[in-house]
Structure formats: structure tokens, C-alpha cells
Short mmCIF file of C-alpha atoms in Angstrom, two decimals:
data_model
loop_
_atom_site.label_atom_id
_atom_site.label_comp_id
_atom_site.label_asym_id
_atom_site.label_seq_id
_atom_site.Cartn_x
_atom_site.Cartn_y
_atom_site.Cartn_z
CA MET A 1 162.17 65.80 -7.01
CA ALA A 2 163.23 63.22 -4.78
CA THR A 3 166.76 62.37 -6.28
CA THR A 4 168.23 60.00 -3.00
CA ILE A 5 167.23 57.02 -2.30
CA GLU A 6 166.36 57.25 1.07
CA LYS A 7 163.92 55.10 2.63
CA LEU A 8 159.90 56.57 4.10
CA PRO A 9 159.32 57.70 6.85
CA ASP A 10 157.58 54.73 8.88
CA HIS A 11 154.58 56.91 9.79
CA LEU A 12 154.33 58.21 6.15
CA LEU A 13 154.40 54.29 4.75
CA SER A 14 151.48 52.99 6.72
CA ASN A 15 149.53 56.68 6.04
CA ILE A 16 149.68 55.16 2.49
CA LEU A 17 149.48 51.54 3.05
CA ILE A 18 146.20 51.24 4.53
CA ARG A 19 144.59 52.48 1.61
CA VAL A 20 145.70 49.02 0.69
CA PRO A 21 143.23 46.37 0.64
CA ALA A 22 144.43 43.27 2.51
CA ARG A 23 144.70 40.75 -0.38
CA THR A 24 147.54 42.83 -1.91
CA LEU A 25 148.96 43.82 1.38
CA ALA A 26 149.68 40.15 2.30
CA GLN A 27 151.34 39.64 -1.32
CA MET A 28 153.39 42.64 -0.12
CA ARG A 29 154.87 40.70 3.61
CA SER A 30 157.25 39.04 1.53
CA ILE A 31 158.73 42.10 -0.21
CA SER A 32 161.33 42.75 2.80
CA LYS A 33 160.81 42.14 6.53
CA PRO A 34 160.61 45.37 8.01
CA LEU A 35 157.49 45.71 5.63
CA ASN A 36 156.73 42.68 6.58
CA ALA A 37 156.78 43.79 10.26
CA LEU A 38 154.63 46.67 9.32
CA LEU A 39 152.22 44.73 8.27
CA SER A 40 151.93 42.76 11.58
CA GLN A 41 151.96 45.16 13.78
CA PRO A 42 148.26 44.99 15.84
CA SER A 43 148.09 48.66 15.69
CA PHE A 44 148.32 48.16 11.54
CA ILE A 45 145.75 45.63 10.92
CA LYS A 46 143.01 47.52 13.58
CA SER A 47 144.20 50.82 11.68
CA HIS A 48 143.67 49.46 8.19
CA LEU A 49 140.45 47.38 9.72
CA HIS A 50 138.68 50.96 10.65
CA ARG A 51 139.17 52.70 7.64
CA SER A 52 137.92 49.80 6.16
CA ILE A 53 134.49 49.68 7.65
CA LYS A 54 134.19 53.61 8.09
CA THR A 55 135.20 54.68 4.29
CA ASN A 56 134.72 51.25 1.54
CA ASP A 57 131.44 51.18 0.35
CA GLU A 58 129.43 48.16 2.38
CA ILE A 59 129.01 44.88 0.00
CA LEU A 60 126.66 42.46 1.46
CA LEU A 61 127.09 38.81 0.64
CA VAL A 62 124.12 36.97 0.53
CA PHE A 63 123.69 33.05 1.49
CA LYS A 64 120.41 31.97 0.06
CA HIS A 65 120.40 28.58 2.04
CA LEU A 66 121.37 27.69 5.51
CA TYR A 67 123.17 24.56 4.85
CA SER A 68 123.89 25.85 1.10
CA SER A 69 127.46 27.69 0.17
CA GLU A 70 125.60 28.99 -2.67
CA VAL A 71 126.84 33.04 -2.06
CA THR A 72 126.39 36.74 -4.61
CA ALA A 73 128.52 39.30 -3.37
CA HIS A 74 126.06 42.94 -4.23
CA PRO A 75 126.83 46.70 -3.61
CA SER A 76 124.62 48.31 -0.66
CA THR A 77 124.33 51.22 -3.19
CA SER A 78 122.99 48.90 -5.59
CA PRO A 79 121.90 45.47 -4.33
CA HIS A 80 120.10 44.68 -7.64
CA LEU A 81 123.88 44.82 -9.14
CA GLU A 82 125.60 41.13 -8.64
CA LEU A 83 129.76 41.52 -8.44
CA PRO A 84 130.79 38.41 -10.27
CA ASN A 85 133.55 36.30 -8.77
CA PHE A 86 133.86 38.64 -6.00
CA ILE A 87 134.64 35.58 -3.35
CA GLN A 88 135.63 32.09 -3.87
CA LEU A 89 134.57 30.01 -1.00
CA PRO A 90 136.66 27.88 0.52
CA VAL A 91 137.58 24.16 -0.52
CA GLY A 92 138.44 21.12 1.58
CA ASP A 93 141.86 19.65 0.51
CA ASP A 94 139.87 16.35 0.40
CA PRO A 95 138.68 16.70 -2.74
CA SER A 96 135.96 14.58 -1.45
CA ASP A 97 134.91 16.03 0.76
CA LYS A 98 134.22 20.30 -0.63
CA TYR A 99 131.51 20.88 2.35
CA LEU A 100 131.84 24.79 1.56
CA GLY A 101 133.52 24.40 -2.09
CA HIS A 102 130.08 22.69 -3.68
CA ALA A 103 126.18 23.72 -3.14
CA VAL A 104 125.19 20.91 -0.55
CA ILE A 105 121.87 21.27 0.62
CA GLY A 106 119.85 18.56 2.44
CA ALA A 107 120.92 16.61 5.37
CA VAL A 108 121.26 13.04 3.84
CA ILE A 109 123.40 10.57 6.49
CA GLY A 110 127.01 11.15 6.41
CA ALA A 111 126.89 14.18 3.94
CA VAL A 112 127.50 17.49 4.86
CA ILE A 113 125.99 20.11 5.97
CA GLY A 114 127.05 23.80 6.55
CA ALA A 115 126.10 27.36 7.85
CA VAL A 116 126.88 30.75 8.55
CA ILE A 117 127.07 30.88 12.51
CA GLY A 118 129.05 34.93 12.66
CA ALA A 119 130.39 37.46 10.99
CA VAL A 120 132.36 40.10 12.65
CA ASN A 121 135.95 42.16 10.89
CA GLY A 122 135.93 40.46 7.54
CA LEU A 123 135.91 37.00 9.56
CA ILE A 124 132.66 34.18 8.69
CA CYS A 125 132.92 31.70 11.10
CA PHE A 126 130.67 28.61 9.50
CA SER A 127 129.70 25.53 11.51
CA TYR A 128 128.78 22.23 9.53
CA ALA A 129 128.25 18.91 11.19
CA ARG A 130 129.66 15.63 9.57
CA THR A 131 127.86 12.20 11.40
CA TYR A 132 126.82 13.61 14.75
CA ALA A 133 130.06 15.87 15.63
CA TYR A 134 129.73 19.40 15.16
CA PHE A 135 133.29 21.29 13.12
CA PHE A 136 134.51 25.05 12.77
CA GLN A 137 135.90 26.54 10.86
CA ILE A 138 136.56 30.96 10.47
CA TRP A 139 137.52 31.61 6.64
CA ASN A 140 138.70 35.46 6.10
CA THR A 141 137.12 36.68 3.16
CA SER A 142 139.54 39.23 1.62
CA ILE A 143 142.91 37.32 2.66
CA SER A 144 141.43 33.58 1.82
CA ALA A 145 142.45 32.34 4.83
CA LEU A 146 141.30 29.53 6.54
CA LEU A 147 141.28 28.19 9.49
CA GLU A 148 140.09 24.89 11.38
CA LEU A 149 139.39 24.29 14.42
CA PRO A 150 139.86 20.96 16.81
CA GLN A 151 136.81 19.20 16.62
CA LEU A 152 134.39 19.47 20.19
CA THR A 153 133.33 16.27 21.21
CA ILE A 154 130.30 16.66 23.23
CA LEU A 155 128.64 12.86 24.75
CA GLY A 156 124.82 12.48 25.64
CA GLU A 157 123.44 16.81 23.92
CA PHE A 158 120.69 16.81 21.76
CA LYS A 159 120.24 20.62 21.38
CA SER A 160 123.35 22.56 20.36
CA ASN A 161 123.08 26.86 19.41
CA TYR A 162 127.20 28.66 19.03
CA ARG A 163 127.87 32.36 18.33
CA PHE A 164 130.89 33.69 16.84
CA GLY A 165 131.58 37.45 18.12
CA PHE A 166 134.82 39.70 19.29
CA ASP A 167 136.36 40.04 22.33
CA PRO A 168 137.94 43.77 21.94
CA TYR A 169 139.00 43.23 25.64
CA ASN A 170 141.71 40.45 25.16
CA ASP A 171 141.63 41.47 21.21
CA ASP A 172 140.07 38.08 20.89
CA TYR A 173 138.17 35.86 18.64
CA LYS A 174 135.51 33.79 20.08
CA ILE A 175 132.99 30.80 19.30
CA VAL A 176 130.53 30.11 22.40
CA TYR A 177 129.30 26.53 22.04
CA ILE A 178 126.05 25.97 24.39
CA SER A 179 125.05 22.90 24.70
CA LYS A 180 122.06 21.30 26.05
CA LEU A 181 122.16 17.92 27.56
CA SER A 182 119.01 17.39 29.73
CA LYS A 183 116.11 19.72 30.92
CA ASP A 184 118.86 21.53 33.41
CA VAL A 185 122.15 20.61 32.04
CA MET A 186 123.41 22.66 29.76
CA LEU A 187 127.26 22.59 28.95
CA VAL A 188 129.41 26.10 27.32
CA HIS A 189 132.32 25.64 25.86
CA ILE A 190 134.11 28.83 24.54
CA TYR A 191 137.04 28.73 21.13
CA SER A 192 139.75 31.19 22.01
CA MET A 193 141.50 31.98 18.43
CA ARG A 194 144.33 33.29 20.10
CA LYS A 195 144.92 30.60 22.38
CA CYS A 196 144.07 28.48 19.63
CA CYS A 197 142.17 25.96 21.68
CA TRP A 198 138.08 24.91 23.28
CA LYS A 199 137.71 25.00 27.09
CA SER A 200 134.29 24.67 29.14
CA VAL A 201 133.88 27.64 31.20
CA THR A 202 131.92 27.31 34.32
CA GLU A 203 129.50 30.06 34.20
CA ARG A 204 126.11 28.77 33.05
CA PHE A 205 123.67 29.55 30.68
CA PRO A 206 120.71 31.17 32.81
CA PRO A 207 118.44 28.09 33.69
CA HIS A 208 114.76 27.38 32.58
CA LEU A 209 115.15 29.22 29.47
CA GLU A 210 114.98 27.98 26.12
CA ILE A 211 117.03 29.12 22.84
CA LEU A 212 114.12 31.24 19.98
CA GLY A 213 115.44 29.73 17.00
CA GLU A 214 119.28 30.68 15.48
CA ASP A 215 117.65 33.06 13.12
CA ASN A 216 116.07 34.84 15.90
CA VAL A 217 119.59 36.88 15.82
CA TRP A 218 121.45 39.16 13.50
CA GLY A 219 124.60 41.05 13.69
CA ASP A 220 125.67 40.23 17.12
CA GLY A 221 129.43 40.07 17.90
CA HIS A 222 131.12 43.31 16.38
CA ASP A 223 130.84 45.05 20.11
CA GLY A 224 131.89 42.22 22.48
CA ARG A 225 128.02 40.66 23.35
CA LEU A 226 126.39 38.15 21.96
CA TYR A 227 122.49 38.32 22.54
CA TRP A 228 119.73 35.07 22.84
CA LEU A 229 116.34 35.37 22.31
CA CYS A 230 114.84 33.34 25.64
CA CYS A 231 111.90 31.87 26.03
CA ASN A 232 110.23 29.61 29.11
CA GLU A 233 110.30 26.03 28.51
CA TYR A 234 107.26 24.83 26.47
CA ASP A 235 106.04 28.76 25.61
CA ILE A 236 106.58 30.23 22.14
CA TYR A 237 106.30 34.18 22.92
CA SER A 238 109.47 35.59 24.42
CA LYS A 239 110.49 36.09 27.51
CA THR A 240 113.85 37.76 27.76
CA ILE A 241 116.92 38.72 26.24
CA VAL A 242 120.38 36.55 27.52
CA ALA A 243 123.58 38.23 27.02
CA PHE A 244 127.15 36.92 26.54
CA ASP A 245 130.04 39.47 27.54
CA LEU A 246 133.08 37.64 25.62
CA GLY A 247 134.97 39.29 27.93
CA ALA A 248 134.03 38.88 31.00
CA GLU A 249 132.28 35.38 29.65
CA THR A 250 129.54 35.99 32.08
CA PHE A 251 126.00 35.90 31.20
CA SER A 252 123.38 38.26 32.06
CA LEU A 253 119.51 39.02 31.34
CA ILE A 254 118.35 42.20 29.96
CA GLY A 255 114.34 42.53 29.99
CA LEU A 256 112.20 43.23 26.59
CA PRO A 257 109.82 45.87 27.03
CA VAL A 258 107.11 44.49 28.19
CA ASP A 259 106.53 40.78 29.34
CA ASN A 260 105.10 38.14 26.82
CA TRP A 261 106.90 40.16 23.95
CA GLY A 262 104.74 38.75 21.00
CA PHE A 263 106.20 35.52 19.66
CA ARG A 264 108.20 36.40 16.21
CA ASN A 265 110.86 38.80 17.37
CA ARG A 266 114.35 39.32 15.94
CA LEU A 267 117.38 40.81 18.11
CA GLY A 268 120.14 43.72 15.70
CA VAL A 269 122.04 46.00 16.60
CA LEU A 270 121.72 49.18 15.12
CA GLY A 271 124.38 51.85 15.46
CA GLY A 272 126.00 50.19 18.07
CA LYS A 273 122.51 49.47 20.50
CA LEU A 274 120.00 46.67 20.43
CA CYS A 275 117.52 46.79 18.75
CA LEU A 276 114.16 44.14 18.55
CA MET A 277 112.15 43.95 15.59
CA SER A 278 108.64 42.75 16.17
CA ARG A 279 105.75 41.79 14.07
CA PHE A 280 102.21 41.75 15.45
CA GLU A 281 98.98 40.29 13.73
CA ASP A 282 97.47 43.26 14.82
CA HIS A 283 99.39 46.12 13.77
CA GLY A 284 102.41 45.24 11.30
CA TRP A 285 105.85 45.99 12.69
CA GLU A 286 108.10 48.32 15.09
CA VAL A 287 111.33 48.35 15.43
CA TRP A 288 112.37 49.04 19.32
CA LEU A 289 116.10 50.63 20.47
CA MET A 290 117.56 50.04 23.98
CA ASN A 291 118.91 53.23 24.23
CA GLU A 292 120.69 52.40 27.13
CA TYR A 293 122.74 49.14 27.26
CA GLY A 294 121.13 46.83 29.86
CA ILE A 295 118.68 49.34 31.18
CA ALA A 296 115.07 47.58 30.21
CA LYS A 297 113.55 50.41 31.10
CA SER A 298 115.41 52.80 28.33
CA TRP A 299 113.74 50.65 25.43
CA GLU A 300 111.89 53.31 23.10
CA LYS A 301 110.27 52.75 19.75
CA HIS A 302 111.94 53.75 17.01
CA HIS A 303 110.34 52.62 13.80
CA VAL A 304 107.21 51.59 12.77
CA ALA A 305 105.30 49.85 10.02
CA ASP A 306 102.10 48.84 9.17
CA ALA A 307 102.53 46.44 6.16
CA ASP A 308 102.41 43.04 7.07
CA ASN A 309 104.03 41.55 4.14
CA ILE A 310 106.87 42.78 5.71
CA SER A 311 109.84 40.85 7.48
CA ALA A 312 112.73 42.50 8.92
CA PHE A 313 116.17 40.69 9.47
CA GLY A 314 118.07 43.44 11.11
CA PHE A 315 120.40 46.40 10.39
CA THR A 316 124.05 46.68 8.39
CA LEU A 317 126.76 48.11 9.33
CA GLY A 318 125.42 51.40 7.13
CA ASN A 319 122.28 50.98 9.79
CA GLU A 320 120.19 50.73 6.54
CA LEU A 321 116.91 47.72 7.03
CA LEU A 322 117.23 45.07 5.32
CA PHE A 323 114.09 43.05 4.84
CA THR A 324 111.91 41.23 2.96
CA ASN A 325 108.52 42.44 0.73
CA SER A 326 106.51 39.53 -0.20
CA ASP A 327 110.01 37.08 -0.02
CA VAL A 328 112.33 39.93 -1.78
CA LEU A 329 115.06 41.36 -0.37
CA SER A 330 115.31 44.75 -0.18
CA MET A 331 117.01 47.31 1.98
CA TYR A 332 116.31 50.62 3.38
CA ASP A 333 117.88 53.35 3.70
CA PRO A 334 117.11 56.10 6.21
CA ILE A 335 118.57 58.87 5.08
CA ALA A 336 117.53 58.99 1.86
CA ALA A 337 114.33 57.90 2.46
CA LYS A 338 114.54 55.06 -0.51
CA VAL A 339 113.92 51.20 -1.03
CA LYS A 340 116.51 49.74 -2.67
CA SER A 341 115.52 45.71 -3.90
CA PHE A 342 117.80 42.90 -4.37
CA MET A 343 115.59 41.50 -7.44
CA PHE A 344 115.16 38.73 -6.32
CA GLU A 345 113.94 35.95 -3.31
CA VAL A 346 114.99 34.52 -0.28
CA GLU A 347 113.53 32.40 2.00
CA PRO A 348 113.38 34.69 5.80
CA HIS A 349 114.23 32.05 7.62
CA GLY A 350 117.58 30.37 6.54
CA THR A 351 119.06 33.33 4.57
CA ARG A 352 122.59 34.43 5.96
CA ILE A 353 123.57 38.68 4.66
CA VAL A 354 126.94 39.38 6.27
CA PRO A 355 128.72 42.78 5.54
CA TYR A 356 132.23 42.14 3.50
CA VAL A 357 135.05 43.54 5.50
CA ASP A 358 138.85 43.86 4.07
CA SER A 359 140.16 42.72 6.62
CA LEU A 360 144.34 41.93 7.32
CA ILE A 361 143.10 39.57 10.68
CA ILE A 362 144.42 36.88 10.90
CA PHE A 363 144.72 33.21 13.07
CA PHE A 364 147.25 34.37 14.84
CA LYS A 365 149.69 32.78 14.74
CA PHE A 366 150.98 33.64 11.58
CA ASN A 367 151.47 37.27 13.04
CA ILE A 368 154.71 36.62 15.01
CA ILE A 369 156.00 35.26 11.61
CA ASN A 370 159.08 37.85 10.90
CA MET B 1 142.03 96.24 6.40
CA SER B 2 144.78 94.05 4.51
CA LYS B 3 144.68 90.30 5.27
CA LYS B 4 147.84 89.21 6.84
CA THR B 5 150.96 86.86 5.35
CA LEU B 6 153.31 84.69 6.33
CA THR B 7 156.52 83.69 4.98
CA LEU B 8 156.74 80.08 4.67
CA MET B 9 160.47 78.73 3.70
CA SER B 10 161.37 75.64 2.49
CA LYS B 11 164.90 73.09 2.41
CA ASP B 12 166.83 74.69 -0.07
CA LYS B 13 165.51 78.46 1.10
CA GLN B 14 163.54 79.82 -0.87
CA LEU B 15 160.51 81.70 0.58
CA PHE B 16 157.00 81.82 0.09
CA ASN B 17 154.05 84.29 0.84
CA ILE B 18 150.96 82.82 1.65
CA GLU B 19 148.32 85.10 3.22
CA GLU B 20 147.55 83.93 6.86
CA HIS B 21 143.77 82.85 7.06
CA LEU B 22 144.84 80.37 4.14
CA ALA B 23 147.93 79.03 5.58
CA VAL B 24 145.85 78.33 8.60
CA GLN B 25 144.61 75.11 7.23
CA SER B 26 147.57 73.11 7.89
CA VAL B 27 147.28 72.57 11.81
CA THR B 28 151.30 72.46 11.86
CA ILE B 29 150.99 76.47 10.71
CA ARG B 30 147.93 77.23 13.02
CA ASN B 31 149.93 76.10 16.07
CA MET B 32 152.69 77.96 15.63
CA VAL B 33 150.73 81.38 14.91
CA LYS B 34 148.69 80.58 17.77
CA GLU B 35 152.38 80.77 19.99
CA ASP B 36 154.89 83.32 18.31
CA GLY B 37 152.47 85.10 16.35
CA ALA B 38 154.51 84.04 13.65
CA SER B 39 155.95 87.38 12.71
CA SER B 40 159.27 86.24 11.05
CA VAL B 41 159.44 83.17 8.39
CA ILE B 42 158.47 79.76 9.07
CA PRO B 43 161.07 76.74 8.21
CA LEU B 44 159.84 74.30 6.86
CA PRO B 45 163.07 72.02 6.81
CA ARG B 46 161.66 68.73 5.25
CA VAL B 47 159.98 69.63 2.56
CA ASP B 48 161.72 71.08 -0.44
CA SER B 49 160.60 74.06 -2.65
CA GLU B 50 158.92 71.82 -5.44
CA THR B 51 156.49 70.36 -3.23
CA LEU B 52 155.99 73.67 -0.76
CA ALA B 53 154.77 75.26 -4.42
CA LEU B 54 152.07 72.67 -4.82
CA VAL B 55 150.90 72.96 -1.47
CA ILE B 56 150.45 76.38 -2.09
CA GLU B 57 148.78 76.10 -5.03
CA TYR B 58 146.94 73.71 -2.82
CA LEU B 59 145.57 75.61 0.33
CA ASN B 60 145.18 78.65 -2.37
CA ARG B 61 142.20 76.92 -3.83
CA GLN B 62 139.48 78.91 -4.15
CA GLN B 63 136.92 76.05 -4.30
CA ALA B 64 133.34 76.48 -2.65
CA PRO B 65 132.72 73.26 0.75
CA GLU B 66 130.69 71.24 -1.45
CA GLU B 67 133.21 71.04 -4.80
CA ASP B 68 136.46 70.52 -2.36
CA GLU B 69 136.60 66.48 -2.31
CA ASP B 70 136.97 66.68 -6.07
CA TYR B 71 139.12 68.77 -6.32
CA VAL B 72 141.45 67.42 -4.38
CA LYS B 73 141.11 64.55 -5.86
CA LYS B 74 141.87 65.86 -9.32
CA PHE B 75 144.55 68.52 -7.66
CA VAL B 76 146.68 65.08 -6.86
CA ASP B 77 145.07 62.92 -9.87
CA GLU B 78 146.65 65.58 -11.85
CA ARG B 79 150.33 64.91 -10.28
CA GLY B 80 150.22 61.64 -11.06
CA GLU B 81 153.72 60.55 -10.81
CA ILE B 82 154.89 58.76 -7.66
CA PRO B 83 157.75 60.14 -6.61
CA THR B 84 156.02 64.05 -6.44
CA LEU B 85 152.76 61.99 -4.60
CA LEU B 86 154.99 60.60 -2.16
CA GLU B 87 156.61 64.31 -1.41
CA LEU B 88 153.20 65.76 -1.15
CA ALA B 89 151.76 63.44 1.06
CA GLN B 90 155.24 63.53 3.02
CA ALA B 91 154.02 67.47 3.12
CA ALA B 92 150.80 67.38 4.32
CA LEU B 93 151.55 64.84 6.78
CA ASP B 94 154.25 67.49 8.54
CA LEU B 95 152.21 70.16 7.81
CA ASP B 96 149.46 68.81 8.82
CA ILE B 97 146.45 69.01 6.02
CA LYS B 98 143.98 66.58 6.60
CA LYS B 99 142.92 66.40 2.83
CA LEU B 100 145.51 66.72 0.62
CA MET B 101 147.35 63.18 3.36
CA ASP B 102 144.38 61.80 2.32
CA ALA B 103 143.52 62.44 -1.19
CA ALA B 104 147.64 61.85 -1.65
CA CYS B 105 147.60 58.51 0.08
CA MET B 106 145.26 56.92 -1.42
CA LYS B 107 145.94 58.44 -5.11
CA VAL B 108 149.81 56.45 -3.75
CA ALA B 109 147.66 53.11 -2.86
CA ASP B 110 145.50 52.78 -6.18
CA LEU B 111 148.42 53.40 -7.99
CA ILE B 112 150.89 50.16 -6.31
CA LYS B 113 147.72 48.02 -6.01
CA ASP B 114 147.94 47.00 -8.60
CA PHE B 115 151.92 47.28 -9.58
CA THR B 116 153.99 43.77 -8.85
CA LEU B 117 155.94 42.86 -6.11
CA GLU B 118 159.19 44.26 -7.50
CA GLU B 119 157.20 47.46 -8.73
CA VAL B 120 156.06 48.18 -5.17
CA ARG B 121 159.52 47.75 -3.93
CA GLU B 122 160.62 50.22 -6.10
CA ALA B 123 157.91 52.49 -5.80
CA LEU B 124 158.18 52.97 -1.44
CA ARG B 125 161.62 52.48 -2.48
CA ILE B 126 161.99 49.33 0.30
CA GLU B 127 165.90 47.71 -0.27
CA ASN B 128 164.80 43.43 -0.51
CA ASP B 129 166.60 41.95 2.10
CA ARG B 130 165.57 38.67 1.31
CA THR B 131 167.31 35.75 0.30
CA PRO B 132 165.55 34.18 -2.63
CA GLU B 133 165.39 31.44 -0.86
CA GLU B 134 163.70 33.05 2.28
CA GLU B 135 160.89 35.11 0.18
CA LYS B 136 159.94 30.79 -1.70
CA ALA B 137 159.85 30.07 2.26
CA ILE B 138 157.28 34.14 2.48
CA ARG B 139 155.29 32.42 -0.67
CA ASP B 140 154.70 29.31 0.25
CA GLU B 141 154.02 30.09 3.88
CA PHE B 142 151.16 32.61 2.33
CA GLN B 143 150.18 30.87 -0.25
CA TRP B 144 146.63 31.16 -0.01
CA ALA B 145 147.43 35.68 -0.19
CA PHE B 146 149.21 34.65 -4.14
#
């Protein structure tokens, strides 16, 4: 039909290319300058990402131990299947320093321990500690690109918490690093992937609150906010939620359904809304959903289960519930009303499950190459 | 009541008749019909007659809605040649026939993802504007992707 070699219109070309996997597109950049320019356009990268989130069957990456690089990939339609050689963890240049390429369990002094601190839009953020210093890496799983962040050293901290999320207002990815120096002094540092640097911010973490364990929050950071579940000092009952707006870089407090809300809770995100998954001694567990963001009165009981051997992780991007049932990792599809088992056991605290998202998002300095 | 028929004219001036209620699956045609009643011939100056025949075959399908997805997939699978698929995708884009556009673009994407770079260049009619040195520099820059 096409007899002459006529250039394809950009509109047609981009409609085809948003359907091509990110890894293949990364290779295609070398084909020609105009093609590289098209593939580097922020609008193209965004359309490609939105389409892959909306259309691709969800694949879940399971990091089985907090400080280990053992990771397996499972399709959410049949999670008992393991996709062989699906991803390869990045390995450092120095062969003695294969912090993420090796299983690095245990906190031997001088050894390296790494953990997933967040995942959004196909980027997974790792932190690792080595001889009293913290390092961070951002990894694009689809195109195996790895960004090593400049080291941040904070003297005199005795407790720290760090999280990763997407700032849609500035189209940026950020790490928020909270370090506690003393009872009343908490410092906040932010790394911006767009600006490629750390900065300290004057905004204070609300005082007199203790951050509950880092695996008490699951799957945030997609909508421009990070959350922490907090209690009063010397207390174990969840008291309030601290939210951080990644665009405005401000903290705010969000109330729980009632004060002193039990002590076995996890925060998560379900269909874009904040949700709270809570275990109770006397009546199983419940899922609560915050219908209007920031309005404590809008908490609504969404789901109840009276099984006492269940522990909820959170919800997948496809709104399926991930949980352990007597330590066996499982997921529940509310539309088909069907439970699917991964057929293996995990440690409920210490396992990270993140979605694999096919994504071209790379570190901004690459985007200007033409 | 007899069904209203529209006449579409391809780039090479061939005429095709199609019932209006089927033709308006194309958002572009629907808008034209709304605007001027489209009593006369609708010219489609970017679509050649072979492609228009395919589009009309697709619009005339008698599929139950639940089988539609499978049908359109099979429809493009049977036209597995990339030049044909590109014409079809372009026509579906111009005429705004979403499912056909989706399926045709998806098929091309599926085919090219296993191609070598040279084959992709040929399939997508992209001119090689790089010197071998530049090509090597890009490969080195994006080494992680190869």
C-alpha cells in the first residue's frame, strides 16, 4: 500500500511507541535524533507510564526479607507462579561491594544492609547503611538504570526514617529523611531527583510524636503525599497520622477514626484514598477508608473480617488486598470475590511488596541528551 | 423505514457506501454528519482505497459487544503486514475509531519489539541521521539499556 518512503506522522508514531516496553524504547533511542527527542519528551514518558499502569496486568515484586536482596516476581492474576529472570537487581561497580546483588542479611558491623524504602511509577528506592552512614539509590526496574544519591551525613542522630514519593506539582521524585537528634529536635532533609541534591527544610516534623515502625505504611507516595502513623512518646497506641505534602513541602496532621486507635495498624492507599487496616484483640480486623482527604469525620468502615490469623499488608494498584493468612502470602480480589495464594510464607514485618511498573522515567539529566 | 446510507471517497477517488448508523462509529464522521447532514459524498483525502475497504469491512462487522475485543484483535492479526497495519492505524486515528486504532497500534508495537534496531528503522521509516561515531556514543551513554 505504501509505495513511497514517507515519514510517519509523529502522532501515529507516538501512538505506536507508547505500547512498546520501556526497555525496548530505551534501546531505540539510538535509532535517530528526532526519535530520541520524541521518546525523551516528558509528555510521551507520561503517556507511556499511564498506559502501562492502566493496561498491563499487574506484576508484584516480593522482597522477602527487609535487609536482603532476594526478590521474586509474580503476576497478580496467578501469584503462585514465579516469573523467572524477570528482573535483575543492580550491582555496584566494586566487586567487593555487591550490596544489592547479593543476599546481604544481617547487620554485621561494616557489612552492608539494604532495604526498599518506597516505590512509585516504576522507580524503587533503596536505602543501605554502611559503617554508620546512610546511602540511597533510585532504580528504574524496567530499564535497569540506577541512580546513586550523594551521601547525606547527619551528626548525632539516634533515630531516622526515610521515605520516597512522587511530587506531581513539580513532576519530581523526592526522598524525605527525618532524623531525630534529641527528644525535641527532628531535622528534615529532602532529596529532589530533578535538582539532584539534598536540602534541609525549616518545616518541622510535628513535635512530641513518635513515628511507629516503618512498615506501618504501605503504598503511599503516588499522589504527592507521604504518611506516617504516629503515637505519643512512651505510648504504643496509634494517635494520629502525619502527612507530608511533597509539592508544598509541609506537614499536616490527620485524625484517626477515634483517639488511641489500637496498636496494630497499617496505613495504606485504596483507590487513591487513605485507608487504615487495623487488628483488634476481640473482633478480628477492619479496613477503614478516608472518603474526604484530611477530614477525620469522613473515615468509614469499609471491610471487616473476623479471622484472627490474617494480617493485612495493603492494597495493590488494582485494588486487591495483599495479606498473610497464617504467614502464607495471599491476595484477595474483591470483584471476583476470590482469594489467590502465593503459596509461600513471608514474615509480615520485614517483607516489601512493590508493583512492577513499566516505566521510562529516568533521571532527568539523561532527558536532555538529544 | 430504509436505512440512511453515506458515501465515502478515498484518496484515489473511489466511492464506498456504508449505512450511516455504522459509519458513525467513527467520531470524525459522526461530527461531519452532525454539522452538515452529510447528504453529499464525504471525502477522506488521506485514506487510500485499499485501507478504506478494510475500515469499511471493520465498521460493517456484526459482532456482539462481548466478542468485539476478540474480533478486532483477530481482524488486525489477519493483516499482519506492517505497511498495511500502519495505513490502517493512521486511518483509524484520522477517523477516530478508537478500538481499531488501539488494536492496530498494539499489533505494530508487538511486532517491532523483537526487531533489531535496523529492522525497526525500516519498519517505522526512520532515516538514519547518525554517524557511526554518534551511534556508538549513544550506545555507551545508555549502556545500561543494551
